Short mmCIF file of C-alpha atoms and ligand atoms in Angstrom, two decimals:
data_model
loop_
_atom_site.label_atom_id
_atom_site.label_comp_id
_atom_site.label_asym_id
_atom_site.label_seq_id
_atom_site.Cartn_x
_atom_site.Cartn_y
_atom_site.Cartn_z
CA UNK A 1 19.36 -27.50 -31.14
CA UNK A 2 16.37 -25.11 -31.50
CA UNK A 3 15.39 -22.28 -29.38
CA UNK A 4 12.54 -23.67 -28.43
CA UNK A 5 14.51 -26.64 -26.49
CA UNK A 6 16.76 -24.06 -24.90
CA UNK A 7 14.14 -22.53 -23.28
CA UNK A 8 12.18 -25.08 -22.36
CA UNK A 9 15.33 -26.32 -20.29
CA UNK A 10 15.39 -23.16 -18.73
CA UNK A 11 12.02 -21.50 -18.49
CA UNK A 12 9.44 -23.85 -18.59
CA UNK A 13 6.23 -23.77 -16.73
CA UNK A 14 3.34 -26.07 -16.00
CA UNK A 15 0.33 -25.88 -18.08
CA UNK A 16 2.03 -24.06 -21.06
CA UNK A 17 3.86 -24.90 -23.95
CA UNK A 18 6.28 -22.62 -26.25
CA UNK A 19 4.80 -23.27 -29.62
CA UNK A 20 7.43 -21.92 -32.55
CA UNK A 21 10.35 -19.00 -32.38
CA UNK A 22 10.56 -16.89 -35.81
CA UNK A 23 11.86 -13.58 -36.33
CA UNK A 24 9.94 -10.72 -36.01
CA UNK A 25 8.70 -8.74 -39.48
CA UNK A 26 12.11 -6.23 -38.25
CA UNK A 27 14.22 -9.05 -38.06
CA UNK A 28 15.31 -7.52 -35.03
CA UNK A 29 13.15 -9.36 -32.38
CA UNK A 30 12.75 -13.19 -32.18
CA UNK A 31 8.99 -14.21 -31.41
CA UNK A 32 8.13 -17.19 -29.36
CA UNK A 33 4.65 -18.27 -29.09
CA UNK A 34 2.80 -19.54 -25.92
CA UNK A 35 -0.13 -21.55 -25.58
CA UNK A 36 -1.74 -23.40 -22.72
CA UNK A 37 -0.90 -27.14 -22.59
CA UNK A 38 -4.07 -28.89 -23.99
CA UNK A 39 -6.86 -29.54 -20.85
CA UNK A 40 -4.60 -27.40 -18.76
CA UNK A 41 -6.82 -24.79 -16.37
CA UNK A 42 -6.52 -21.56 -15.99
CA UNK A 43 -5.28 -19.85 -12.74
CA UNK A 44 -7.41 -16.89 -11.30
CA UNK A 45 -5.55 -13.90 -10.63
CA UNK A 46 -7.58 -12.81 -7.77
CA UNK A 47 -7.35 -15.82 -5.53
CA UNK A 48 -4.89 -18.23 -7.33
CA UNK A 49 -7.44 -21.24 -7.75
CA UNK A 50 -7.89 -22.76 -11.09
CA UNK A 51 -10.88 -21.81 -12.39
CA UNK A 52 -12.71 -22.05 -15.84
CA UNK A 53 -12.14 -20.19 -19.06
CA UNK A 54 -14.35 -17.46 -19.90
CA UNK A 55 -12.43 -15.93 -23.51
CA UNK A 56 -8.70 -14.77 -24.32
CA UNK A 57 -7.86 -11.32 -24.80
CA UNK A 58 -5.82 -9.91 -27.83
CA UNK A 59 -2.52 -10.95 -27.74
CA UNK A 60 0.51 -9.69 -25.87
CA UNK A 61 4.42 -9.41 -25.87
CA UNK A 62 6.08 -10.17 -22.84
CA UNK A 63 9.63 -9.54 -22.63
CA UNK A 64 12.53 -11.76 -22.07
CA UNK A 65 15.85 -12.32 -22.03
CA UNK A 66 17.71 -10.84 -25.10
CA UNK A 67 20.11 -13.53 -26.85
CA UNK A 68 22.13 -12.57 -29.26
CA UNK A 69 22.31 -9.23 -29.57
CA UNK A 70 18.28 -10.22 -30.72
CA UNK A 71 14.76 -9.04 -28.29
CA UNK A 72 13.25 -12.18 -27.21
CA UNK A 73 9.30 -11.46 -27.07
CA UNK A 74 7.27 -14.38 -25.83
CA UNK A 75 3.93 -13.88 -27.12
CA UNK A 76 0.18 -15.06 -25.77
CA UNK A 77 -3.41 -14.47 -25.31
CA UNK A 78 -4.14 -14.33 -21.75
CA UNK A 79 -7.10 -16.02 -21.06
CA UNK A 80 -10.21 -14.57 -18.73
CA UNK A 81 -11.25 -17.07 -16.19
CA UNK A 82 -15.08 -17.39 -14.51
CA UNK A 83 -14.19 -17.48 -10.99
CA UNK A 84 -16.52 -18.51 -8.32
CA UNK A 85 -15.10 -16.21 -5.97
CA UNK A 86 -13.94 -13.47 -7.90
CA UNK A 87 -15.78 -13.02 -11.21
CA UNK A 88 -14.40 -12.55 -14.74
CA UNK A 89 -10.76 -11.87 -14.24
CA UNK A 90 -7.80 -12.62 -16.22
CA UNK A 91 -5.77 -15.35 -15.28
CA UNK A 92 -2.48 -15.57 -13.49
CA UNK A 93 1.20 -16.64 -15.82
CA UNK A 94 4.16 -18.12 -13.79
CA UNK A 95 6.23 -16.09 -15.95
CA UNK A 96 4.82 -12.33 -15.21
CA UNK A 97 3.25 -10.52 -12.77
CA UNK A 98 0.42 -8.06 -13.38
CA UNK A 99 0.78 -5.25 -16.06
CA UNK A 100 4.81 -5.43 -16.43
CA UNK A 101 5.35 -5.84 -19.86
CA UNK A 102 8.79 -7.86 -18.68
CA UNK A 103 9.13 -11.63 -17.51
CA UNK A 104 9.84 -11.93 -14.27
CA UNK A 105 13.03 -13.90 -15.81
CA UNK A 106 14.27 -10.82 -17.63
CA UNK A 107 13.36 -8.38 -14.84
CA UNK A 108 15.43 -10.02 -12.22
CA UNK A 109 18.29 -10.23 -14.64
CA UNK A 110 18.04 -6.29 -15.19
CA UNK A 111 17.63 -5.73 -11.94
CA UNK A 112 20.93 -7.47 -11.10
CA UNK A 113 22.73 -5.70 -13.33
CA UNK A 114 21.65 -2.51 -12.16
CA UNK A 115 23.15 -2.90 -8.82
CA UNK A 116 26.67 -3.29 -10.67
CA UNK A 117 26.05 -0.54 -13.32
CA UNK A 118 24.25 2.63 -13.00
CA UNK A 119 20.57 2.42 -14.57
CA UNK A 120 21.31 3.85 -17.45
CA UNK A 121 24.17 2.02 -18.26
CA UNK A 122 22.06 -1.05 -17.85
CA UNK A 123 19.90 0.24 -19.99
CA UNK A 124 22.29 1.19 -22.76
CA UNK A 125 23.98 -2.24 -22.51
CA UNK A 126 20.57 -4.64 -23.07
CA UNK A 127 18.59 -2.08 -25.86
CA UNK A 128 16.31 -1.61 -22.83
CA UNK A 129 14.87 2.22 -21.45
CA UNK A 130 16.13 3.46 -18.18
CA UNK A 131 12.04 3.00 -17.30
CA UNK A 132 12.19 -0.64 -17.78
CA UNK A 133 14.97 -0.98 -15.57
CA UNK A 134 12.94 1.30 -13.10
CA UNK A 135 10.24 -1.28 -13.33
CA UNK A 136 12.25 -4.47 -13.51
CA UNK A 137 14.56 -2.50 -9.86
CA UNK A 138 11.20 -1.74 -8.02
CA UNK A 139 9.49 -5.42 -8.93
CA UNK A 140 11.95 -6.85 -6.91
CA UNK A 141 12.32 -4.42 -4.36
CA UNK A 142 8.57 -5.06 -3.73
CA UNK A 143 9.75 -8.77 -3.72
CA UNK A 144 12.49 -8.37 -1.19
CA UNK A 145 10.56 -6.42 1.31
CA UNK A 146 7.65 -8.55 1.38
CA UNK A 147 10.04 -11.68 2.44
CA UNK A 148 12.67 -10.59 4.29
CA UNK A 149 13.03 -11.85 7.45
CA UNK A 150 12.94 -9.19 10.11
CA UNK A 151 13.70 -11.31 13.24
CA UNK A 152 16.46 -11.12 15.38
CA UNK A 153 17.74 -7.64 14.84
CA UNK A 154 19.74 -6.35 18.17
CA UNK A 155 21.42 -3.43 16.70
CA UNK A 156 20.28 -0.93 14.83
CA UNK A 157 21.94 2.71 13.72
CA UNK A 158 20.16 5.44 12.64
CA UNK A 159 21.11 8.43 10.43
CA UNK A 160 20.23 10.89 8.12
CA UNK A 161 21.76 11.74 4.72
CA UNK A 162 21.20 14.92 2.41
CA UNK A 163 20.08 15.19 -0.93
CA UNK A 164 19.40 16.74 -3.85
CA UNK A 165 20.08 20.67 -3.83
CA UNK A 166 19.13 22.44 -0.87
CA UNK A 167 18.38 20.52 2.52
CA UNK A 168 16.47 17.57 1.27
CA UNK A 169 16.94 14.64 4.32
CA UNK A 170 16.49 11.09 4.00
CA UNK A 171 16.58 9.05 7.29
CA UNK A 172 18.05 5.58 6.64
CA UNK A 173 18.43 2.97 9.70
CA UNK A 174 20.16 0.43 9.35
CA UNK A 175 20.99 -3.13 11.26
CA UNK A 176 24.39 -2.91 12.49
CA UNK A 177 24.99 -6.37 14.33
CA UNK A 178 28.37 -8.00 13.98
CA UNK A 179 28.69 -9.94 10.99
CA UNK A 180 25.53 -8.69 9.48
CA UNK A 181 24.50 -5.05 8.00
CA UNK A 182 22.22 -3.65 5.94
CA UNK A 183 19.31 -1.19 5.05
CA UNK A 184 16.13 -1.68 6.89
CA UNK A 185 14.35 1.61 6.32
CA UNK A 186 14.41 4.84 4.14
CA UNK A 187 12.31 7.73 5.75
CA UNK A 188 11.55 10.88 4.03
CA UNK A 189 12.71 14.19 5.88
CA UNK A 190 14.34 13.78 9.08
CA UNK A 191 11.36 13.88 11.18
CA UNK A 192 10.05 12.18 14.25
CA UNK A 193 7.34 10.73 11.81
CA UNK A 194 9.78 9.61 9.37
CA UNK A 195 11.83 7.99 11.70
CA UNK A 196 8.76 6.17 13.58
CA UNK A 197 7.45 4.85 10.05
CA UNK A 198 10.66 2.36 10.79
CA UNK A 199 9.23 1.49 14.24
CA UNK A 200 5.39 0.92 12.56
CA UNK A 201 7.21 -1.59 10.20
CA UNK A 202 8.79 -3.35 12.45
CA UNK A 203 6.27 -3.59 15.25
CA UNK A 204 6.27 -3.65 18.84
CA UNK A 205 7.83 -7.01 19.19
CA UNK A 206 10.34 -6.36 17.43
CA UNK A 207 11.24 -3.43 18.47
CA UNK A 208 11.10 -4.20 22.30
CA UNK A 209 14.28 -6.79 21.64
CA UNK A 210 16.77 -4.31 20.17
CA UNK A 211 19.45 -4.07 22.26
CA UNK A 212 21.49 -0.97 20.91
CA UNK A 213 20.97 1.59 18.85
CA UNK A 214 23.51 4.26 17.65
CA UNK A 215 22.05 7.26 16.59
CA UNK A 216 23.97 10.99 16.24
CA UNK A 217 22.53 13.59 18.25
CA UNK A 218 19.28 14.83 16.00
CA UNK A 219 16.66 15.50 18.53
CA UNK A 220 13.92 13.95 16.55
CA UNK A 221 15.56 10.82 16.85
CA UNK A 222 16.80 10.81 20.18
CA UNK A 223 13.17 11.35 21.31
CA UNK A 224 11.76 8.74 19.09
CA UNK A 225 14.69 6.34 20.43
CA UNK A 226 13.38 7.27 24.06
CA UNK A 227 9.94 6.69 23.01
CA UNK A 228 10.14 3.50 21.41
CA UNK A 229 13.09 1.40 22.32
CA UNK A 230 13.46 2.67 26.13
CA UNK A 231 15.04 -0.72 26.63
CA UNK A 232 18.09 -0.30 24.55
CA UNK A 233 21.25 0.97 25.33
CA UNK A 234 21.46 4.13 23.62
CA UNK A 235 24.90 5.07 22.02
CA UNK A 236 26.11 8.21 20.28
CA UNK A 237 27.91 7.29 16.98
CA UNK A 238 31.83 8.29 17.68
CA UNK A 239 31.88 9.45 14.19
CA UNK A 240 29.42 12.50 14.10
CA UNK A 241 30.83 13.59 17.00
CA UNK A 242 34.08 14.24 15.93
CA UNK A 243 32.88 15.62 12.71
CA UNK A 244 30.77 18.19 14.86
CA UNK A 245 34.07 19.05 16.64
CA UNK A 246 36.09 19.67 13.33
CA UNK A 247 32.92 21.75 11.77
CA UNK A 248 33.37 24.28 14.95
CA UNK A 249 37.09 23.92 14.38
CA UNK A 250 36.78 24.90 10.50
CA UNK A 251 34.75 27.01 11.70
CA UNK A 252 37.29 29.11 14.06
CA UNK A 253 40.30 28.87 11.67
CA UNK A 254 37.96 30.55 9.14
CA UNK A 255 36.63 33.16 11.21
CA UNK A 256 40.25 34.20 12.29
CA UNK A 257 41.64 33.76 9.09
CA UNK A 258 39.12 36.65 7.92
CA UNK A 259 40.28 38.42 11.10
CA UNK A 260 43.64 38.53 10.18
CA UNK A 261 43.19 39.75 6.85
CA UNK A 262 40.57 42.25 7.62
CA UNK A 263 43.71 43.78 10.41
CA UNK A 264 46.53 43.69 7.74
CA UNK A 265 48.58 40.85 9.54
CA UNK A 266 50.89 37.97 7.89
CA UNK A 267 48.14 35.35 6.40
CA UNK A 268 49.67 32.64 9.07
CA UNK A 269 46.21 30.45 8.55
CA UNK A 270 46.24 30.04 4.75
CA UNK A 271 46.74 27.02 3.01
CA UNK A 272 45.56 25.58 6.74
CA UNK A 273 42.77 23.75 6.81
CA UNK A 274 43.49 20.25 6.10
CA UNK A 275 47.11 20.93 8.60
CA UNK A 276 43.93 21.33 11.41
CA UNK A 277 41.39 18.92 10.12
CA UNK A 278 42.82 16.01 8.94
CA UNK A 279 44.07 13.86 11.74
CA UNK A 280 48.03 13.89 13.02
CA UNK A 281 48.61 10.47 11.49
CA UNK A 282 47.04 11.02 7.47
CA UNK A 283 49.23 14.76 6.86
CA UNK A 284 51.63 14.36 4.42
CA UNK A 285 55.28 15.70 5.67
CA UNK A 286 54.61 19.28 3.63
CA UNK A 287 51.45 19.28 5.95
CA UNK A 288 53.20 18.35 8.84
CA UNK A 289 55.62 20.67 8.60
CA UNK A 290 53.44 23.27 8.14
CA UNK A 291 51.57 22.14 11.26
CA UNK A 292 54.32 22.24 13.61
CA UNK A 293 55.33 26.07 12.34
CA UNK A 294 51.35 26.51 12.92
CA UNK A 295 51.50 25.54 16.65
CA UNK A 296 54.35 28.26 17.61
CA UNK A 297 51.64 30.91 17.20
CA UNK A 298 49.09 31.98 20.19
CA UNK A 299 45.79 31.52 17.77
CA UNK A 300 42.58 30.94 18.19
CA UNK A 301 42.70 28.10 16.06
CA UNK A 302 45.71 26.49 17.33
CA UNK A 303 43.77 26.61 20.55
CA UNK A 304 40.74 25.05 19.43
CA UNK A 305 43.24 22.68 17.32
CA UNK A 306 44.48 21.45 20.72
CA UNK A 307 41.44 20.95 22.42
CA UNK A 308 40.22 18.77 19.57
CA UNK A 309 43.39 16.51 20.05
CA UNK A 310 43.26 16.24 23.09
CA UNK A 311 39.94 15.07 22.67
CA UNK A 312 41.01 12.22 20.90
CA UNK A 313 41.86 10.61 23.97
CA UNK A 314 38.02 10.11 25.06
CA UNK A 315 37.50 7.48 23.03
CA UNK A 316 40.70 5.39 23.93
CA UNK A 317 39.39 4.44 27.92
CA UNK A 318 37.75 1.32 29.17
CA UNK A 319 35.60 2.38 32.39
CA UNK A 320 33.02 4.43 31.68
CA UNK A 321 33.92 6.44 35.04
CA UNK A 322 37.16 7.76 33.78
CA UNK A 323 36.15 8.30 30.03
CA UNK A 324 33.11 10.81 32.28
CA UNK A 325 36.20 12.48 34.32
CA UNK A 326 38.10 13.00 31.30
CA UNK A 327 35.10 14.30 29.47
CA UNK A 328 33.70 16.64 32.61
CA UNK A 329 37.47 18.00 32.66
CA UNK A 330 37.56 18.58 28.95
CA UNK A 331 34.63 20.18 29.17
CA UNK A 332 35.61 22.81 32.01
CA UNK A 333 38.67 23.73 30.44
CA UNK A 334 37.13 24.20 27.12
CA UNK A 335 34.54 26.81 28.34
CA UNK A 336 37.03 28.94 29.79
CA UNK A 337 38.92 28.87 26.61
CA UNK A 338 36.74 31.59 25.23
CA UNK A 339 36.52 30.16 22.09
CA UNK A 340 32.86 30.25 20.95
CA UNK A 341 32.08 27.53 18.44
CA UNK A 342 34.26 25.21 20.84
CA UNK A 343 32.45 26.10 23.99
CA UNK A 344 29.29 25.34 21.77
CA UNK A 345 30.71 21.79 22.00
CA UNK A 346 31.17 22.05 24.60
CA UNK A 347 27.85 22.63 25.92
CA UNK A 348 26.60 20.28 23.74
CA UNK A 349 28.83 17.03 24.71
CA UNK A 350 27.24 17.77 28.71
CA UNK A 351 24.24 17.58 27.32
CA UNK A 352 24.41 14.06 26.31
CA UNK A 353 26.92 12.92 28.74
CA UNK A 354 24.94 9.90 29.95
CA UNK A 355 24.48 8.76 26.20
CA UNK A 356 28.25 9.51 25.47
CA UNK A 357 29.27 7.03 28.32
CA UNK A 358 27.12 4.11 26.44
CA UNK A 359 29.63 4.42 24.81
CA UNK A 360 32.08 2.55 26.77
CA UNK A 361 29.51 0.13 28.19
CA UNK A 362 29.12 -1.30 24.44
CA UNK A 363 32.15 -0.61 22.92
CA UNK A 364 32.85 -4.34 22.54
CA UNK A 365 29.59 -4.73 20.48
CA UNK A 366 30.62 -2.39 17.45
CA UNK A 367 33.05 -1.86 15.52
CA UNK A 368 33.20 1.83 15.20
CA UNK A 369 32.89 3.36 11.72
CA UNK A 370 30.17 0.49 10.86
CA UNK A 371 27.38 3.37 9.97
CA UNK A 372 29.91 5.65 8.66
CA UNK A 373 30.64 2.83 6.23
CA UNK A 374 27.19 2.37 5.35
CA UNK A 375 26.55 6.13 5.10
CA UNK A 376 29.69 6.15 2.46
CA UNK A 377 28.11 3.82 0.22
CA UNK A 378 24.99 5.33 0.30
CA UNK A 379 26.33 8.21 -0.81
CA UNK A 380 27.78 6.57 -3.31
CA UNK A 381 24.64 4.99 -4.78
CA UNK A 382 22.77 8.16 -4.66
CA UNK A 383 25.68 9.88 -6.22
CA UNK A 384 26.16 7.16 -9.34
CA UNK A 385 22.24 7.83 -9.60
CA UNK A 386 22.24 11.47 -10.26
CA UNK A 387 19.61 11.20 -12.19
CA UNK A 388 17.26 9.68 -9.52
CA UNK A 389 14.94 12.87 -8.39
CA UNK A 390 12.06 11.94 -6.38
CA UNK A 391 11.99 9.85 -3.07
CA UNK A 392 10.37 6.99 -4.62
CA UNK A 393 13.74 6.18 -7.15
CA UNK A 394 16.29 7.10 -4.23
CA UNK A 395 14.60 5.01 -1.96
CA UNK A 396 14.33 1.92 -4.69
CA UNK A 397 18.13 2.52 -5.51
CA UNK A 398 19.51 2.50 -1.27
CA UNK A 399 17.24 -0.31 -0.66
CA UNK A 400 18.72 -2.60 -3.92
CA UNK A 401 22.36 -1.77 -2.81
CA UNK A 402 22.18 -1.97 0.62
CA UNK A 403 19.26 -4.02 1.55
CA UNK A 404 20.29 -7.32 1.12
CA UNK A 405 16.99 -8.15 0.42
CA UNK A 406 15.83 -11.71 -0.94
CA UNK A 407 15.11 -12.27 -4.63
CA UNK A 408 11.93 -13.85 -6.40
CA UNK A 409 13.63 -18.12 -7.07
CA UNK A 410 13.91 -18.73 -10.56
CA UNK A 411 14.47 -22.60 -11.60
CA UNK A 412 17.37 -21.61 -13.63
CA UNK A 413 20.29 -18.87 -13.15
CA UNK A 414 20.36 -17.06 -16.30
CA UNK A 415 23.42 -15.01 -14.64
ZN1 LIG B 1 -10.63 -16.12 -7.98
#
């Protein structure tokens, strides 16, 4: 069987023929040549009608598939077309789009191997650059957003994400109904504006059918959830809320535990902070017993400890009444408690109190944890992708893991 049947079983296109595969001079490479079926017309690029030759241009190398352990280049001379509408333009190939230098065949088989290795590893593996893969990721990223279908979203979560050094903030939303997630948007910052560059995507339509959106309690987004999706039951995500309370607890045990030390007592609070942080259920026994001897002391932090437990209990009632008794009672006792950071919480939980009792009046809808999920694997991605700097390649590499997004048809799976 010859190459040339191969791929004409797999990658062949109206109005061109492959012509002969050799080696290249390197005998590295194989070469295919491409010309246009005889009497075939040429395509214009500008408004895809056929329209009439004008001359060829020098040749080129697009690239395909590797097989082998051997580059496959297919090679042709683009023809310039006289269009009627659009002047002297070159023509349009089935099997590339625009400048890339890859077949569209060969970039979606890249680009599907870079969601299961990192980008240089996918590089390494097919002889390629980490640039191509770049290219081949963001061709059909650009494909994916342009046809996904953005109907029918109910539920959406919103949160933001550090990274790089320092306090660089990327605001991701994502749709969170049941039985269906993913990434809709990735905002630079965590601004208002970034956040409403999701709402300008969507449009109004859209957005005036969500039905609930979970957000944490960033003002920015609060106010642009008030602004643009008024209609939608508003819910504070269960998970930043108890990782607020155990930052103010850390924060405590630390404070005392300098305390202590600076005022010559026994260092009671060392080796503490996972006995405090780490829920009752997850400490292993040497934890656990360290825990209980913890309690017998009058501390701060055994204080603030308690109050965080105790806490707990908020999130196991039905009515939304009782969870707001238990919370308005939690909240009194906790400001006389004279513990700062926890009083902070305090204040903060009354703040939001209607928005924590959405809460309950959803609680069927979600199952809890869904964004924190998300979040985890984000983090993941942008962590397997050190080497992604700017926006542009974070933003391509969130969107390819978690955006579910449609990809360009091919009439064969080259898997
Ligand atoms: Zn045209």
């Amino acid at each position: 069987m010859e190459l040339i049947t191969i791929l004409n079983h797999c990658h062949r296109h109206r109005g061109f023929v492959y012509q002969r595969a050799r080696f290249a001079a390197d005998q590295q490479s194989i070469e295919v040549d491409v010309r246009p079926r005889a009497g075939s017309v040429a395509i214009c690029s500008g408004c895809h009608q056929p329209a009439p030759g004008y001359d060829h241009l020098p040749q080129r190398r697009f690239e395909f598939i590797p097989l082998w352990g051997f580059l496959v280049f297919l090679l042709y001379r683009m023809r310039r077309v006289e269009c009627r509408n659009c002047g002297v333009v070159v023509e349009e190939v089935p099997w590339c789009d625009g400048k890339h230098q890859l077949t569209r065949a060969y970039m979606l088989f890249l680009a599907r191997w870079a969601r299961k290795l990192s980008w240089k590893e996918t590089a390494e593996s097919f002889h390629t650059s980490w640039d191509k893969v770049c290219d081949a990721v963001e061709y059909v990223i650009g494909w994916g957003l342009e046809h996904r279908t953005l109907q029918s979203i109910r539920a959406i979560g919103v949160d933001e994400i550090q990274y790089a050094k320092g306090h660089k903030y990327l605001t991701l939303v994502y749709q969170i109904d049941q039985g269906f997630t993913r990434l809709l948007w990735v905002g630079k910052e965590r601004t208002i504006a970034s956040f409403q560059g999701f709402f300008t995507v969507i449009g109004e339509q859209l957005a005036s059918q969500i039905e609930f959106v979970c957000s944490d309690m960033w003002k920015p987004y609060l106010d642009v959830i008030r602004q643009k999706c008024s209609q939608a039951l508003h819910i504070l995500d269960r998970f930043h809320i108890v990782a607020k309370m155990n930052k103010a607890l850390d924060e405590v045990r630390a404070a005392e535990s300098r305390k202590m030390a600076r005022e010559g007592h026994e260092p009671l609070l060392k080796k503490s902070r996972w006995c405090v942080l780490k829920r009752k259920e997850n400490l292993t026994s040497q934890q656990n017993i360290r825990l209980r001897e913890l309690l017998r002391y009058n501390l701060q932090t055994v204080r603030a400890y308690l109050l965080k437990e105790d806490f707990q209990q908020f999130w196991e009632y039905n009515s939304p009444t009782w969870a707001g008794n238990f919370l308005d009672f939690w909240c009194y006792q906790t400001m006389r408690s004279r513990i700062e950071p926890m009083k902070k919480i305090a204040r903060t939980l009354r703040a939001h109190r209607s928005l924590l009792l959405n809460y309950f009046k959803a609680k069927k809808q979600f199952s809890s944890g869904v964004i924190e999920g998300l979040n985890n694997k984000a983090k993941v991605t942008m962590r397997r992708s050190y080497g992604f700097r700017t926006f542009r390649i974070l933003e391509l590499a969130l969107y390819h893991s978690l955006g579910k997004l449609p990809e360009p048809e091919l009439t064969h799976d080259f898997f």
